Every structure is written in C-alpha cells, then in structure tokens.
Coordinates of C-alpha atoms in Angstrom, one line a residue:
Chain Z
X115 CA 0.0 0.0 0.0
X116 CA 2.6 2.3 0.6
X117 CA 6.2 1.3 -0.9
X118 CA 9.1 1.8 1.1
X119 CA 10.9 3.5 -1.9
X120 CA 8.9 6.4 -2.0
X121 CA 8.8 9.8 0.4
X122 CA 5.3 10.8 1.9
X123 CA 4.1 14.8 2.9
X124 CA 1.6 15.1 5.2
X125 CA -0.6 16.0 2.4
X126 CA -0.7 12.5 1.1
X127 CA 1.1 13.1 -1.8
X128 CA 4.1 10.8 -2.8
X129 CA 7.0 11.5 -4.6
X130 CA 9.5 9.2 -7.0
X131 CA 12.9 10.7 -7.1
X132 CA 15.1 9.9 -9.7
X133 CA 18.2 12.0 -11.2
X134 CA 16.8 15.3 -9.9
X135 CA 13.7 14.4 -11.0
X136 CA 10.5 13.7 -9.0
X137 CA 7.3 12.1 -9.8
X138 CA 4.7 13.1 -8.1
X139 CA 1.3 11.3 -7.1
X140 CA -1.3 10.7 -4.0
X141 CA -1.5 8.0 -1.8
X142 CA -3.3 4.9 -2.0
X143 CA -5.1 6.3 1.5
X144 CA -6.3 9.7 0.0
X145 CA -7.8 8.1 -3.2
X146 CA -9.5 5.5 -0.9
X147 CA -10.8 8.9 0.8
X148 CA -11.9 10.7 -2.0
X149 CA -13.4 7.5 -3.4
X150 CA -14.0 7.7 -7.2
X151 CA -12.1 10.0 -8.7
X152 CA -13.8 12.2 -11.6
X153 CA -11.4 15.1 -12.3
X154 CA -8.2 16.0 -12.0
X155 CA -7.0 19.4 -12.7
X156 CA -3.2 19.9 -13.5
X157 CA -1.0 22.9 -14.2
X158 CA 0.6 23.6 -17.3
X159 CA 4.1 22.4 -18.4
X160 CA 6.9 24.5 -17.4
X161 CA 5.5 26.7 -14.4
X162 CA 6.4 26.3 -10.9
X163 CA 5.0 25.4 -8.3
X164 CA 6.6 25.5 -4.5
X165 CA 6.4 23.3 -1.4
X166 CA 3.4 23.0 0.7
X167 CA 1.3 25.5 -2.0
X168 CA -1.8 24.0 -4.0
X169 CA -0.6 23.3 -7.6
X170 CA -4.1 21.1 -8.8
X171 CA -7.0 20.3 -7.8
X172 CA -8.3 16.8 -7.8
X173 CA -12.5 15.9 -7.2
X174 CA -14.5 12.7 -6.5
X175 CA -18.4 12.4 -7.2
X176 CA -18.7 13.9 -3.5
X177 CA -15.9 15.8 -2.9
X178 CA -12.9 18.2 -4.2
X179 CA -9.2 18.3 -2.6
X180 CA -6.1 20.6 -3.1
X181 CA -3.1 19.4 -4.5
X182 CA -0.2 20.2 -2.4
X183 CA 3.5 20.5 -3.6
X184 CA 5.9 17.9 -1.6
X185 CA 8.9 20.2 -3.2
X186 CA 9.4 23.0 -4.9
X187 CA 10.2 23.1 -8.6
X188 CA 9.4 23.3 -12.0
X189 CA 6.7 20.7 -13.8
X190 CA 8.0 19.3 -16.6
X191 CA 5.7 17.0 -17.3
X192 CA 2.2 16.0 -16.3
X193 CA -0.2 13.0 -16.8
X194 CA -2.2 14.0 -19.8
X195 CA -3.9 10.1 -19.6
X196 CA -5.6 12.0 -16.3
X197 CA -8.0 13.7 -18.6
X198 CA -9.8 11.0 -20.4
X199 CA -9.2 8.4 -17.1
X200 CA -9.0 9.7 -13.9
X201 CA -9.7 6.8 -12.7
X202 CA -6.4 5.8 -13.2
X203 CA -5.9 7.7 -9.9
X204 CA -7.8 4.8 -7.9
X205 CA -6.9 2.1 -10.0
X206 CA -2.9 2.6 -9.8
X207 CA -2.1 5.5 -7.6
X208 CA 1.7 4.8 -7.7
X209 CA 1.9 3.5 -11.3
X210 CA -0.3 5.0 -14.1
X211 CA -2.7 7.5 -11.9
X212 CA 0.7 9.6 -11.1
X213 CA 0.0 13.2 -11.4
X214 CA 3.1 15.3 -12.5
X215 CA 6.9 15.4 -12.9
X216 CA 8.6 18.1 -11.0
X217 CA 12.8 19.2 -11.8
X218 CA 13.7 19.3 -7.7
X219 CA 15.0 23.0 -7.0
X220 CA 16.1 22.4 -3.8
X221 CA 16.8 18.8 -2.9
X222 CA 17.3 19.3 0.8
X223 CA 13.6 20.1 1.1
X224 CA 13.2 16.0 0.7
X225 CA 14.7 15.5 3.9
X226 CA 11.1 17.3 5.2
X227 CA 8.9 14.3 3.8
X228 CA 8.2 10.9 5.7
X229 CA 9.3 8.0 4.7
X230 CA 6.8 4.8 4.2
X231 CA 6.7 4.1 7.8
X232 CA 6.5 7.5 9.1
X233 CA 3.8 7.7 6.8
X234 CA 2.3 4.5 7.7
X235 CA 1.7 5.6 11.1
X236 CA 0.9 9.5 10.3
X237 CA -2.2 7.9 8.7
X238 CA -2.6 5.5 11.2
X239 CA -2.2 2.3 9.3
X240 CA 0.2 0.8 11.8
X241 CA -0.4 -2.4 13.9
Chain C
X52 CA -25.2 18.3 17.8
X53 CA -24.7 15.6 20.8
X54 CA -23.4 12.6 19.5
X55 CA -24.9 11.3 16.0
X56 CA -27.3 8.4 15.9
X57 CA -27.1 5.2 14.7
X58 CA -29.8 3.4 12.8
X59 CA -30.9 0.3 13.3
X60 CA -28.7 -1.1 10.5
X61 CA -25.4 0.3 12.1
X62 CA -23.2 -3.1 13.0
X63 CA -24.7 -3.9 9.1
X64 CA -23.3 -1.3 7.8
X65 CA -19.9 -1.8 9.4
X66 CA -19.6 -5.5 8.9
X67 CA -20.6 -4.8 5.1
X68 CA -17.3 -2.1 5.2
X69 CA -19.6 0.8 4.8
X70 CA -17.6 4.1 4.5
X71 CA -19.6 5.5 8.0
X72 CA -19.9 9.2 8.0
X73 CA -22.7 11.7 9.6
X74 CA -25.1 13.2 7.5
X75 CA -28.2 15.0 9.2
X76 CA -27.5 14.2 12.3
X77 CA -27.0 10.2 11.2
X78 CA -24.0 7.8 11.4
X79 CA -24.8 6.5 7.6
X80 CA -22.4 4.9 4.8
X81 CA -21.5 7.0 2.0
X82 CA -20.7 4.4 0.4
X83 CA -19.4 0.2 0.6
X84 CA -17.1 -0.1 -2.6
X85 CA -17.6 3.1 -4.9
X86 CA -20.0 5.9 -5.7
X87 CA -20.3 5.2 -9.1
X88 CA -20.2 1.1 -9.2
X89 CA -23.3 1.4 -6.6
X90 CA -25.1 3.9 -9.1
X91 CA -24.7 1.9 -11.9
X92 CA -25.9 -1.2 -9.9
X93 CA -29.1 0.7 -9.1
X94 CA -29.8 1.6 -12.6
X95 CA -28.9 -1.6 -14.3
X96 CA -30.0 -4.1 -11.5
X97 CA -30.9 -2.9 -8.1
X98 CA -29.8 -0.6 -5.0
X99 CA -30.6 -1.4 -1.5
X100 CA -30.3 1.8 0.8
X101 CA -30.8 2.1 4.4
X102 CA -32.7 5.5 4.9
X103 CA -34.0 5.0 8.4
X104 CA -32.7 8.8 9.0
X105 CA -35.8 9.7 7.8
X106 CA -38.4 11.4 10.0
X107 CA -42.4 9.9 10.6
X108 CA -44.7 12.0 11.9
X109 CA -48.3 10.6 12.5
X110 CA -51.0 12.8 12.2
X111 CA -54.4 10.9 13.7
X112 CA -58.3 12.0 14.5
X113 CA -61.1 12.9 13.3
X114 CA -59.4 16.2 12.3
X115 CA -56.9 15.2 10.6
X116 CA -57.8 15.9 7.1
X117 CA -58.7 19.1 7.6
X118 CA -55.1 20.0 9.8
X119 CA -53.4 18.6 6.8
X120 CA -55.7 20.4 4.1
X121 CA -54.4 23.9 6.0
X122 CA -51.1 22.7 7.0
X123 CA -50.2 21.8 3.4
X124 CA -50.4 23.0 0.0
X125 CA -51.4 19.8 -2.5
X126 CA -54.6 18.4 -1.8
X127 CA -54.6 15.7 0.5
X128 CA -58.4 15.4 0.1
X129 CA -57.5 13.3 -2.9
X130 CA -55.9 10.7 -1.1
X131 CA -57.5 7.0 -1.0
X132 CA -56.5 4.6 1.8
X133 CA -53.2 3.2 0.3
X134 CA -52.0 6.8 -1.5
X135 CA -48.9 8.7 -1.2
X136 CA -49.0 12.3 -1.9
X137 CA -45.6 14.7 -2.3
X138 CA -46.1 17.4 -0.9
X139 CA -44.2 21.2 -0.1
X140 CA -44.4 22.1 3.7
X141 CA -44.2 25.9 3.5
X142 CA -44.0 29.0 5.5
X143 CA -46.3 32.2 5.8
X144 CA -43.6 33.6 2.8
X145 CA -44.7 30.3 0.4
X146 CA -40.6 29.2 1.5
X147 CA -40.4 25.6 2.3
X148 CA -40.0 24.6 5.5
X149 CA -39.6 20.9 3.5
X150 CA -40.7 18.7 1.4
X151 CA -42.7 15.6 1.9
X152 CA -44.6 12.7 1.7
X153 CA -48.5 11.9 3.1
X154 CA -49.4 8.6 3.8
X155 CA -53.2 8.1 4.3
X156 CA -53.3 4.7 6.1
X157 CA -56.8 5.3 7.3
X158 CA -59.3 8.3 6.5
X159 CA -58.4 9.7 10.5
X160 CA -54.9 8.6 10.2
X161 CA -51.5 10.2 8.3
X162 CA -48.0 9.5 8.3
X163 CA -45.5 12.1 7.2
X164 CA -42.2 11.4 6.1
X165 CA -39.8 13.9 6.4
X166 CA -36.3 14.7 6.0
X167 CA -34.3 13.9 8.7
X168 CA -32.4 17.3 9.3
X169 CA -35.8 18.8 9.8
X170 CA -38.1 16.4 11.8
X171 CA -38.1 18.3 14.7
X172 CA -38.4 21.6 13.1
X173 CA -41.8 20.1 11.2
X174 CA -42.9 18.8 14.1
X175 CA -42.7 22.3 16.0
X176 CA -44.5 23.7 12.7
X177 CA -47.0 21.2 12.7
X178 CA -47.6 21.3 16.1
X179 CA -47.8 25.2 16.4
X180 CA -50.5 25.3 13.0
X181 CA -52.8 22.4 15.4
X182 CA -52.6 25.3 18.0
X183 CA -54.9 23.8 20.5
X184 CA -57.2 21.8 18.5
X185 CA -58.5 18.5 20.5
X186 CA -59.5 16.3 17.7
X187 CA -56.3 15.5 16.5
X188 CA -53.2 14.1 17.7
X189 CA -49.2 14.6 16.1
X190 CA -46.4 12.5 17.3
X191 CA -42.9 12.0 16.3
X192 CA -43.0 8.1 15.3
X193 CA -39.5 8.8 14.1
X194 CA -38.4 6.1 16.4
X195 CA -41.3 3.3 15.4
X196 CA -40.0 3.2 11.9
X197 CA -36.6 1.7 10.4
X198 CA -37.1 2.5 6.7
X199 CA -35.1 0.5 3.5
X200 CA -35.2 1.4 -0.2
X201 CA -34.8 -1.7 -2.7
X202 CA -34.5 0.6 -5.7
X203 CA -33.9 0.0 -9.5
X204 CA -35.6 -2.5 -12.1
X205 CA -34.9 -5.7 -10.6
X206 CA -36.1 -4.6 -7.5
X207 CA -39.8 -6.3 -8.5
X208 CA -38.4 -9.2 -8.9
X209 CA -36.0 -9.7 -6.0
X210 CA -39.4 -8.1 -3.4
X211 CA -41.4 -10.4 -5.1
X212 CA -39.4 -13.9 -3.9
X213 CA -39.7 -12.5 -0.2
X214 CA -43.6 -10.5 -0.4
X215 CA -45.9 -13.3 0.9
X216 CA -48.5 -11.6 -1.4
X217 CA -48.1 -9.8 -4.6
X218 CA -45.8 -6.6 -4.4
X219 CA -46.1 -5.9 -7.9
X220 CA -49.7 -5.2 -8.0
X221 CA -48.8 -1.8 -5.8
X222 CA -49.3 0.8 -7.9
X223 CA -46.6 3.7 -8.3
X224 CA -47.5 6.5 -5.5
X225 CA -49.8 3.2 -3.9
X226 CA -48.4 1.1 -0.8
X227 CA -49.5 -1.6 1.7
X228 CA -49.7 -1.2 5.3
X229 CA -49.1 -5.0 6.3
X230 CA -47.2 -7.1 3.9
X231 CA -45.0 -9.9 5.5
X232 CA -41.7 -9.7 3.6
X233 CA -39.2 -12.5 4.7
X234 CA -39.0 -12.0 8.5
X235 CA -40.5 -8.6 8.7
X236 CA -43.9 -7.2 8.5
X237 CA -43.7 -4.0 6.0
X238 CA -45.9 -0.9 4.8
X239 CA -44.2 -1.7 1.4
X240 CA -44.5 1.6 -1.0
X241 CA -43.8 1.8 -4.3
X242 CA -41.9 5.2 -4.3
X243 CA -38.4 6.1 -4.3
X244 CA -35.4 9.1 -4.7
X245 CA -33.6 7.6 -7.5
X246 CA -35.8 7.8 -10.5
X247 CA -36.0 4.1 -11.0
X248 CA -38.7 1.5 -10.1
X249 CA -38.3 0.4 -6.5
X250 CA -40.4 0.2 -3.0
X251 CA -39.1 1.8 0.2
X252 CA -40.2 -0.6 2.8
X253 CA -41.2 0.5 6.5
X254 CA -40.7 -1.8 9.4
X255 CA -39.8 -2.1 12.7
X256 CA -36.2 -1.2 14.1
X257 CA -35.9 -4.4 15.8
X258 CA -36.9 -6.4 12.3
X259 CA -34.8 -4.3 9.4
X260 CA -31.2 -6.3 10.1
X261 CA -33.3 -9.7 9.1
X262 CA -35.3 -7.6 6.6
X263 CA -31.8 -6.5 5.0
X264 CA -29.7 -9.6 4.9
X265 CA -33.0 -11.7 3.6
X266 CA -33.0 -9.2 1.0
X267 CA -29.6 -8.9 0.1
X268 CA -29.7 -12.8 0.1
X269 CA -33.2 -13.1 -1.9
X270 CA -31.2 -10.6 -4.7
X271 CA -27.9 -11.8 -5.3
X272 CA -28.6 -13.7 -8.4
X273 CA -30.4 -10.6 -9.3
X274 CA -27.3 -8.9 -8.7
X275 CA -28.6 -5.9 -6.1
X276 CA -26.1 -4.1 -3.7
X277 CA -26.1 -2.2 -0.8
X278 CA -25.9 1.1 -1.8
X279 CA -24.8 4.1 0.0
X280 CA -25.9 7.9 0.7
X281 CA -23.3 8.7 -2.3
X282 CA -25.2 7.0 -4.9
X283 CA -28.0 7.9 -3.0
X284 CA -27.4 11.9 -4.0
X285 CA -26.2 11.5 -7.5
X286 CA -29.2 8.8 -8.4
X287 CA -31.9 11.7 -7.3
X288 CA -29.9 14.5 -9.3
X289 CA -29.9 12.9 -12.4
X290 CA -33.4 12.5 -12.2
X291 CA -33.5 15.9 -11.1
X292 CA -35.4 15.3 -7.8
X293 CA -35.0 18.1 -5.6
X294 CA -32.9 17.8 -2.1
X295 CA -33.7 19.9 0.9
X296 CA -31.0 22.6 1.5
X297 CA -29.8 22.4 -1.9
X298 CA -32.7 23.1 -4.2
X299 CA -35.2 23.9 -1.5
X300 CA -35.0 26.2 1.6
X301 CA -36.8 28.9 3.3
X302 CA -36.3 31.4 0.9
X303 CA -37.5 29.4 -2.3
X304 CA -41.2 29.0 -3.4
X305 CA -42.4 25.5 -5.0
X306 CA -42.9 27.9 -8.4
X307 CA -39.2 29.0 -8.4
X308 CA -38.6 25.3 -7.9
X309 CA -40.4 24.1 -10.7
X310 CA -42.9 21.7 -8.1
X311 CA -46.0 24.1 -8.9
X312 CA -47.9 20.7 -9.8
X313 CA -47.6 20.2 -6.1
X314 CA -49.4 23.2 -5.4
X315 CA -53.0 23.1 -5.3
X316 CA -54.6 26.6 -5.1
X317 CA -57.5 25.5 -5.9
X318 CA -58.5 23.2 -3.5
X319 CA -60.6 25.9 -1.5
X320 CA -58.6 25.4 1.9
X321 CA -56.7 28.5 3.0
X322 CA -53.0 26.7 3.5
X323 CA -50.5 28.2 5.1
X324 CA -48.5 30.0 2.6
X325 CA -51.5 30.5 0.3
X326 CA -51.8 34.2 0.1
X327 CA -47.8 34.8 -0.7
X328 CA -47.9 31.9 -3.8
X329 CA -50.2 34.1 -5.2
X330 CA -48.8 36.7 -4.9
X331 CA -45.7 35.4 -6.2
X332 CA -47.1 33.3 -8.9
X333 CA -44.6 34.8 -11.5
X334 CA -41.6 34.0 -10.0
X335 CA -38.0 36.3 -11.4
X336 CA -35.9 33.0 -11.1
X337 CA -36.2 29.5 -11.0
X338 CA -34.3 26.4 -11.1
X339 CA -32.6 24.8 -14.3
X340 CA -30.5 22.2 -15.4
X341 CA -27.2 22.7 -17.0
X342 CA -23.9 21.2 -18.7
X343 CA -21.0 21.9 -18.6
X344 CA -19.0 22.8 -22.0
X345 CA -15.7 23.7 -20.5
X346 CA -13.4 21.3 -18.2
X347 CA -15.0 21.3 -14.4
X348 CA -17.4 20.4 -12.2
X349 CA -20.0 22.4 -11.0
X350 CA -20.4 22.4 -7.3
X351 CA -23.0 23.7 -4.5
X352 CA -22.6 27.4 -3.5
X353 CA -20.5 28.4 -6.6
X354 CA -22.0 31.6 -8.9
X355 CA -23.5 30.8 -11.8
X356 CA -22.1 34.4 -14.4
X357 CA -23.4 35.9 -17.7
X358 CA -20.5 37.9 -19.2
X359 CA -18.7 38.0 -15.8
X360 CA -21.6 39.2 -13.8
X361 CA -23.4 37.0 -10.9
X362 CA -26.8 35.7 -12.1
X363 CA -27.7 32.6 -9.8
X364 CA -26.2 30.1 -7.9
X365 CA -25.2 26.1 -8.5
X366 CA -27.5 24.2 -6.0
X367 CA -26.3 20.5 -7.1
X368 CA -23.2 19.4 -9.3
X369 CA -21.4 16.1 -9.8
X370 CA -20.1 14.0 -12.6
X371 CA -23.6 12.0 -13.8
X372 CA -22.3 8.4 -13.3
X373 CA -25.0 7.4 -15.7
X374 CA -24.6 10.0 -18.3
X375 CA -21.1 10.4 -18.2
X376 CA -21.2 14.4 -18.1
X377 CA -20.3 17.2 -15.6
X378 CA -24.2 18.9 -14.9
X379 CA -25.5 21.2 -12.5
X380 CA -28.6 22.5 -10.8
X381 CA -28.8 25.7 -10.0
X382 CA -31.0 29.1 -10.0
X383 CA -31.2 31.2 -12.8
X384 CA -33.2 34.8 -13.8
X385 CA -36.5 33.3 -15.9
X386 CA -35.5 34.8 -19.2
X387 CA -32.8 32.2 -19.3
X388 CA -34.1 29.4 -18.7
X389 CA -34.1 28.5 -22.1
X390 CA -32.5 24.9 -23.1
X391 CA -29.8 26.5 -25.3
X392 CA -29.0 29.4 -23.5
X393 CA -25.2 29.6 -22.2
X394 CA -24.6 30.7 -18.6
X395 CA -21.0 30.7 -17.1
X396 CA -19.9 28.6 -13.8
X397 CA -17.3 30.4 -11.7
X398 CA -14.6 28.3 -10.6
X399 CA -11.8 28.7 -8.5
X400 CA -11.7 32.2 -9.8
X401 CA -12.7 31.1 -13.7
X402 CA -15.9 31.4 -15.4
X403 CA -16.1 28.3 -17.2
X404 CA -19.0 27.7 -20.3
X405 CA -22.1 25.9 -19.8
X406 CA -25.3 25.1 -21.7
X407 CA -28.7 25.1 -20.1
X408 CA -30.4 21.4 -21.1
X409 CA -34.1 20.1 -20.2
X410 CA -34.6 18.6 -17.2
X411 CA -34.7 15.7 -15.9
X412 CA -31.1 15.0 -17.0
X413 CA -32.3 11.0 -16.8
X414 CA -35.4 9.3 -17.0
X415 CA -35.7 5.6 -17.2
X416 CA -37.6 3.9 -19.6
X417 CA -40.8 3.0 -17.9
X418 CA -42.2 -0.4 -18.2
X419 CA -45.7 -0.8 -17.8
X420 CA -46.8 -0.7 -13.9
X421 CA -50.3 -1.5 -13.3
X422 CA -53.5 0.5 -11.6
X423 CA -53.4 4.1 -12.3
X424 CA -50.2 6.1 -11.8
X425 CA -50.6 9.6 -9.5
X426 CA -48.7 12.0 -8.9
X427 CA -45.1 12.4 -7.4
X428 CA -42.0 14.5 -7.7

C-alpha cells in the first residue's frame, strides 16, 4: 500500500525521485478517501510550483481536494492520460494515476517528507 | 449536535465495510465499494439503501384531514387509503419549510415522512399550525419506523421472492400497510429518490437487520447491492429530484422550484403560505439544469455568471455516473431558462462555459406498472 521507496508529505502526496527528478502522485489512503475520482486538474508544463502550495486540484463524485507540492520546482511534465481516465488515480495510484513530474529545485527540502513508515503511522495504518 | 445516531442497520453497515460518515444528524455509509459502481448497480439491477434517517410524523383524529388540508399545500383530500402524496411544507412567505410525503393509512390517520435534518423543526411547525385543537393528535413516530429502499428494475423481482403476497400489483404512489416480507412485516411503497422503479419498505427497528440480509440474500442472483448515501445523491440529481438545503430552503417557493404541480390553489382550503404563492405566482428565477461545456465540475454554493456578472447560484453538481457528463442545478433569472441558453460557472476564480439542457437529466424507460399512476416528484 505504501512502498518503502517512496517519500510521503503530510498532504498524502508521494514523490518518486530519480536523477533530480521527481514524480509526483497521491497516496493509496487519499484516493480510498476521496473514493471515485472524476477530475483532476493539473498545471501547465513549465511553471512552478513551491512546497506545501496547491498546484491542482483533484475531485471525486462527493468531494474536491487541493493538490499540495511535496517540493518545490518546475513541472516538466504532467499525466495527460488524467484527462480521459482519472480513474487511473484509484486504480494505480503509484503506477499509471501519477499526477506530474517536478525538476527538484532544492533537494534538501526532501529530507522534510516521511518515509513509508512514518507515513504509515501518520495515517494510522500501523499495527 | 450531541453525539450522531445510529440506525438500526449500524453493525450492518460496518460489517458490510460501509464508508460510515454523519449526515443530518445520522451515522450512515456514503458508500461500501464506490460511488459510481453502486449507481450503476441501481440503474442496471438494483440498489438497496438504508434511509431509516428519515423522520415519521403521525398525524391521527377525526381532524386530521382538515389539519393537513391547512397545514399543506397539495390536496390531501385526494388521497385513497393506500395513496402517497408529495407534498411542499411551506412557510407564511410560500418558502419551504420541507418537502414531503403523506401517507393516508386510514381516512383519520396520516404518516409524514420527512427529512431527517428537519423532523423536529416540522414537528414544531405542525404542532404550532394544530394550536390547541382537541381532535387531532401529532407524534414524532421517528423512532417506530426503520425504513429500507430496494430501488432499480430488478427490484420487483428480487421483493417479489420474499412478499408473501403480490408486491407488484402496488401501484406507483400506492403502498400496503401490512405485507410480511421475509421475517418482517412491511408498509411496502412503491416510491423512491432515484428515478428508478423500486419500494421503500417500512418496518420495525428491531426487524430491518433480518429484513436486510433476507433481501440482500433473496437478490444476489439478481445482482442488487447495498448502496450508500453517495449514490443515493447522484441517483436523485440525475433525475432531477429536488434535495432539501440544496434546491429547497426557506427562501424558495415551490414555483421558483419548478414543483407548482404540487401546489393546489384551488383546492378551496386557505394553507399556510396560500396568500404569498399568489402573490408570487410569477416568480424572477427558477431552477434549471445545465452542462458543462468547458473542463469542471460544478459544485453547490459556486455563482453561476453571464458575461462576468453573478446571475444565480449552482444548487447541485457532480459527474452524472449514468450520463457520463459534468451537470449542474442551479438558480437562474427566468429569461434564461431556455435549453440552449449559455450561462457561465465560476470556478476557483474562472468562469467556465455551460449550456442550459431540459430537465430531468435522466429518465428511465418505464415499463408498464399497473393500476393508475398519481402524482409524485
């Protein structure tokens, strides 16, 4: 439910980090939250977005959510398949429902985020 | 509010892995797997809901008919024994204080059924409008009554393996006050909030867990879930069927509303809210149906613009589940409610472009139901 290679914000967003580069995503506990997931609104290509700040917006049949940065950055890339599936978001929420790919500005700001455990028992999920 | 309550079908709900949240004062399930996969069970097959929230008010004596002909404004004069009647319960300003349904079980005897949030405000109402009248009794039977919805096209033949007599004879707007289903005995109705066919059954608290499993059990070839308040809310707005707080309140006349056929003016009773309807009979906004043309989903409380200017409000929004389209309720000046006419949602800061579509957004096909049909919402 929540692999051990990712990092976790208190948000419930995840982040992949690889060469600089972080994808980012939400939990497999905030899309079991929202429930069915019917929209996902993304930023464009190329602006920034900054730690902690809303960057999308992301809405179930019942509900709507913020999208929270885990770091600061600039997107440069984000999951266009979102638009015709956002189911993808409950369906695979590490894999295919991933929402965008940030260029890390400043790394150190990773050492802020849980790790799978932390996160594990942030949400509660422990024992 | 102290502490929620539960229904009768609370360990259900949990051992089922309802999604338990508090709605109106209720610890309810939004939902047991997904919104959506519930909804589209209720269309295609059948839903079964657990609305036990919902208030009963009995209304008894020999004045009883004419307290209800003043208290409300359809005419419950045309009621048989074994009618339901939707009514508006409005105030002095023609505002509704809710909306409802009358059951005449015997010609001195009434059951309202009321939305939960506001059983105790109707029951002050109704109590204060029976001033000190001493032919006619009104009691919160709130507590009496557990209350189940088997909703959706199968749902005839799934009540019909447990009705020990036949269910399907019930007219729609018709019920049966004493119908052994399985282990219960049930008022069995044949009304609903989801715009299929279905019953809502009535029983005691002590008899709906055995009620529910035997017809959970009964349907499973039929394929019928339990379905939560989620699919609950988007199965009535597709079929456009008004929810108190959103599309009604104190401030909004049945005409505005669109229930005028629920108004009966006529009827030669002075009702309570009478003299303001008439007054207001050309009302300068009233409630339409929209899509949305532009990415978004409409949602309660956001402004509904023409050319960047506020002209109403969005009262209901959501993805349709069914229809596979972002649409929206919401109030709008009279001269645009047109089916064609564009109108703007505001969101997060955007006006985003809509199209104003006939309503209801979803209306199954009907199959023949026998005895005549009446009246609902």
């Amino acid at each position: 439910m929540y692999p051990e290679e990712l990092k976790y914000s208190a948000e419930h967003e995840w982040i992949r980090v690889e060469d600089g580069r972080g994808t980012v995503g939400i939990t497999h506990y905030a899309q079991d939250q929202l429930g069915d997931v019917v929209y996902v609104e993304l930023p464009e290509v190329g602006r920034k977005v900054k730690k902690d700040e809303p960057f999308g917006v992301i809405e179930s049949v019942k509900t709507l959510s913020d999208l929270y940065a885990p770091v600061s950055g600039t997107i440069v890339e984000v999951n266009e398949a979102l638009m015709d599936q956002p189911e993808l978001v409950n369906q695979d929420p590490y894999g295919k429902g991933w929402l965008m790919v940030v260029e890390i500005e400043t790394p150190a700001e990773l050492d802020d985020l849980m790790d799978a455990g932390g996160y594990r028992k942030s949400i509660g999920a422990e024992g | 509010m102290a502490g929620a309550g539960k229904t009768p079908l609370y360990e259900t709900h949990c051992r089922l892995g309802g999604k338990m949240v508090e709605f109106a004062g209720w610890v309810l399930p939004v939902q047991y797997t997904s919104i959506i996969d519930e909804h589209r069970a209720t269309r295609e097959r059948a839903g079964l809901f657990d609305v036990s929230h919902m208030g009963e008010i009995g209304v008894a004596g020999p004045g009883a008919l004419e307290f209800l002909q003043e208290l409300l404004p359809n005419d419950i004069a045309r009621l048989e024994d074994g009618g339901v009647l939707y009514s508006p319960l409005l105030n002095e300003k023609g505002g509704f204080i809710d909306d409802l349904l009358v059951y005449r079980l015997q010609p001195d005897r009434y059951l309202l059924v009321v939305n939960a949030a506001n059983t105790e405000r109707d029951l002050d109402w109704a109590r204060t409008a029976a001033g000190g009248r001493s032919n006619l009794v009104v009691q919160d039977e709130s507590d009496r009554w557990a209350q189940l919805a088997l909703q959706g096209p199968r749902a005839r033949q799934v009540l019909a393996k447990l009705a020990r007599e036949d269910v399907d004879s019930i007219g729609y707007y018709r019920f049966r006050p004493e119908v052994e289903v399985g282990p219960a005995r049930c008022l069995v109705s044949r009304t609903g909030y989801t715009g299929e066919d279905g019953f809502e059954l009535y029983c005691t608290p002590q008899e709906a867990p055995g009620l529910w499993d035997a017809l959970l059990e009964a349907g499973e070839e039929e394929g019928v879930v339990p379905a939560g308040l989620g699919a609950r809310d988007t199965l009535r707005f597709e079929a456009c069927l008004p929810l108190y707080g959103h599309e009604l309140d104190e401030e909004t006349t049945p005409w505005e509303a669109g229930l005028g056929r629920f108004v009966a003016l006529e009827k030669g009773i002075d009702f309570i809210g009478r003299d303001a309807l008439v007054a207001k009979q050309e009302p300068g906004r009233c409630l339409v149906g929209f899509e949305m043309l532009d990415p978004g989903i409409p949602r309660t409380g956001y402004e509904l613009t023409v050319h960047g200017r506020k002209v109403g409000q969005v009262t209901s929004g959501t993805r349709a589940p069914s229809l596979g389209k972002n649409l929206g309720l919401g109030y709008v000046p009279v001269e645009m409610a047109v089916p064609g006419t564009r109108v703007w949602v505001r969101i997060r800061g955007e006006d985003r472009e809509a199209v104003i579509i006939p309503t209801p957004f979803y209306r199954r096909q009907r199959t023949r139901l026998p005895t005549k049909s009446h009246d609902s919402n």
